CSV table of C-alpha atoms in Angstrom, one decimal:
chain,number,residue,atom,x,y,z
A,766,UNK,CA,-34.6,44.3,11.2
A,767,UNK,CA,-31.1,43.5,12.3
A,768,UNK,CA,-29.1,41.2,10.4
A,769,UNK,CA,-27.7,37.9,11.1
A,770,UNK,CA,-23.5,39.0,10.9
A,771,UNK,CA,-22.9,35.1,10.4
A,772,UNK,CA,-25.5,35.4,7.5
A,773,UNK,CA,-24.6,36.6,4.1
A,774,UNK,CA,-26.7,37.8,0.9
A,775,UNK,CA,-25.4,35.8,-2.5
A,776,UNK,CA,-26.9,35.9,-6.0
A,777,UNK,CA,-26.5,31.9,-7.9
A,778,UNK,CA,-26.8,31.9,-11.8
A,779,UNK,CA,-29.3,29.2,-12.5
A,780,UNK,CA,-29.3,28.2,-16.3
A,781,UNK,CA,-29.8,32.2,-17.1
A,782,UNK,CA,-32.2,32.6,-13.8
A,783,UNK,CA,-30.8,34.7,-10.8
A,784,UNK,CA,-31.3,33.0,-7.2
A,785,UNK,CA,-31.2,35.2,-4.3
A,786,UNK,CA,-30.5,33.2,-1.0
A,787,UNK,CA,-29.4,34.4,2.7
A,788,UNK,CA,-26.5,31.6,3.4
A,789,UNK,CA,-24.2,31.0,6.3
A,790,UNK,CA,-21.4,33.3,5.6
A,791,UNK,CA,-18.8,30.2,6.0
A,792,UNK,CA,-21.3,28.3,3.5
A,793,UNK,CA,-20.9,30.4,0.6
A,794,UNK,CA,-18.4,28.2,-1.6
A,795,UNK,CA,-20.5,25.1,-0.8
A,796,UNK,CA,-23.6,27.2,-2.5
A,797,UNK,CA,-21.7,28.3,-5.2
A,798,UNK,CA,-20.2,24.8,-6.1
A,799,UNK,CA,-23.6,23.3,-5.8
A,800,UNK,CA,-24.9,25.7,-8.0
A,801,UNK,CA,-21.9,25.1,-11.1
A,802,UNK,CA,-23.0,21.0,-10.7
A,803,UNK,CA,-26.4,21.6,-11.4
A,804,UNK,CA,-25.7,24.2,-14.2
A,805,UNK,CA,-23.6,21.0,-15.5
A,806,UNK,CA,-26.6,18.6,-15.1
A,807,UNK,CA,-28.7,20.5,-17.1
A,808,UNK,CA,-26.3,21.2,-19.4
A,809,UNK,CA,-25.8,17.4,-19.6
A,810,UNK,CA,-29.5,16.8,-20.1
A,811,UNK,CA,-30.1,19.4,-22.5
A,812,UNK,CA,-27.7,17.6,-24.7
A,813,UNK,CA,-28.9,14.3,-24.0
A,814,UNK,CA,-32.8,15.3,-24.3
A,815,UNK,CA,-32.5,18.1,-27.2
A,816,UNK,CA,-35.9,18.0,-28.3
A,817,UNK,CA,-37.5,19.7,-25.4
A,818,UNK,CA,-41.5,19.4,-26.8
A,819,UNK,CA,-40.7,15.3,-25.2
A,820,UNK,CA,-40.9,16.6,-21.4
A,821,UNK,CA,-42.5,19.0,-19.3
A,822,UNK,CA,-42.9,21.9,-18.6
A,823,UNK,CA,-38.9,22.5,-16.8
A,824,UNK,CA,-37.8,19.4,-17.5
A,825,UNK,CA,-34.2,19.7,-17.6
A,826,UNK,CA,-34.1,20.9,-14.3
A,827,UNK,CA,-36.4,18.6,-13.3
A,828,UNK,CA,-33.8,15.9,-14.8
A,829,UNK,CA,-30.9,17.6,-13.1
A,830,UNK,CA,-32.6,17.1,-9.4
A,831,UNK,CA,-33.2,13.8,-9.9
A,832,UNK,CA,-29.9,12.8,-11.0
A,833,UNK,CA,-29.2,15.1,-7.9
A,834,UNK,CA,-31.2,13.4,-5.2
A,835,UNK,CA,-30.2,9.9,-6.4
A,836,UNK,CA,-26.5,10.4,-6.1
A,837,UNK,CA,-27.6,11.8,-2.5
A,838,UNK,CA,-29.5,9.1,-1.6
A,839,UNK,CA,-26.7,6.2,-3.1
A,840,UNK,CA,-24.1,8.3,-1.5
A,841,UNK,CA,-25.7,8.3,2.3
A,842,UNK,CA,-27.2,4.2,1.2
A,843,UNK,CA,-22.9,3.5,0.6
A,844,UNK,CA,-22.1,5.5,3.8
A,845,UNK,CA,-24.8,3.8,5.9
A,846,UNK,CA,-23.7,0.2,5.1
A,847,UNK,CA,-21.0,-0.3,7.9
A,848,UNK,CA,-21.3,2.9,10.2
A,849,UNK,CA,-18.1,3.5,11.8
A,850,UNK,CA,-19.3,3.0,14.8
A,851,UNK,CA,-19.7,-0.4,15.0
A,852,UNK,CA,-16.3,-1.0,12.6
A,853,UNK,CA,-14.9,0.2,15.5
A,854,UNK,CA,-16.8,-1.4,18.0
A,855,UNK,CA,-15.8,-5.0,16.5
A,856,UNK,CA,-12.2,-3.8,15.9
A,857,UNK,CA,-11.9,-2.6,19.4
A,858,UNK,CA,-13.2,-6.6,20.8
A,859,UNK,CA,-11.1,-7.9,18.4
A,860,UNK,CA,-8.0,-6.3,19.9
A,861,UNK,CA,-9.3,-6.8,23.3
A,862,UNK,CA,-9.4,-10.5,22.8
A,863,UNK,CA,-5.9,-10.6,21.1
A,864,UNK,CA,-3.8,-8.7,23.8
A,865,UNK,CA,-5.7,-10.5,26.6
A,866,UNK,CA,-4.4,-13.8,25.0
A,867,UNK,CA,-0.6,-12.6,25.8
């Protein structure tokens, strides 16, 4: 099996738990910054919910990617409110109108 140049073979450190993943080779920082915040969302939660016989079975991590997916989910919500597209759109009318009053 040949492999994918572009590709490259990392190992993330998940709360004590080795991940091995084949990234895209320019993707490799991303991985690894993804991998400290949810290291730092468990961390958080495990603070926060000390008493681990209150939630299941992996529930720190659990905890962590939902915190994760909702910032994901309000992040794309905020981004999707005015697309750019039609900002510009109305900008560009606007303009069109002003210069074709002088």
């Amino acid at each position: 099996m040949t492999k994918d140049p572009e590709s490259l073979n990392i190992t993330l450190n998940i709360q004590g738990s080795r991940l091995r993943l084949a990234i895209p080779r320019n993707d490799e920082a991303l991985y690894r910054q993804a991998a400290d915040r949810l290291n730092f969302r468990i961390m958080r939660y495990r603070e926060s919910y000390p008493n681990i016989a209150q939630l299941p079975v992996g529930g720190h991590l659990l905890l962590a990617a939902v915190d994760t997916a909702f910032y994901l989910v309000h992040e794309r919500k905020q981004a999707d409110r005015t697309p750019i597209n039609d900002r510009l759109h109305r900008l560009n009318t606007e303009l069109e109108a002003f210069l074709s009053r002088y």
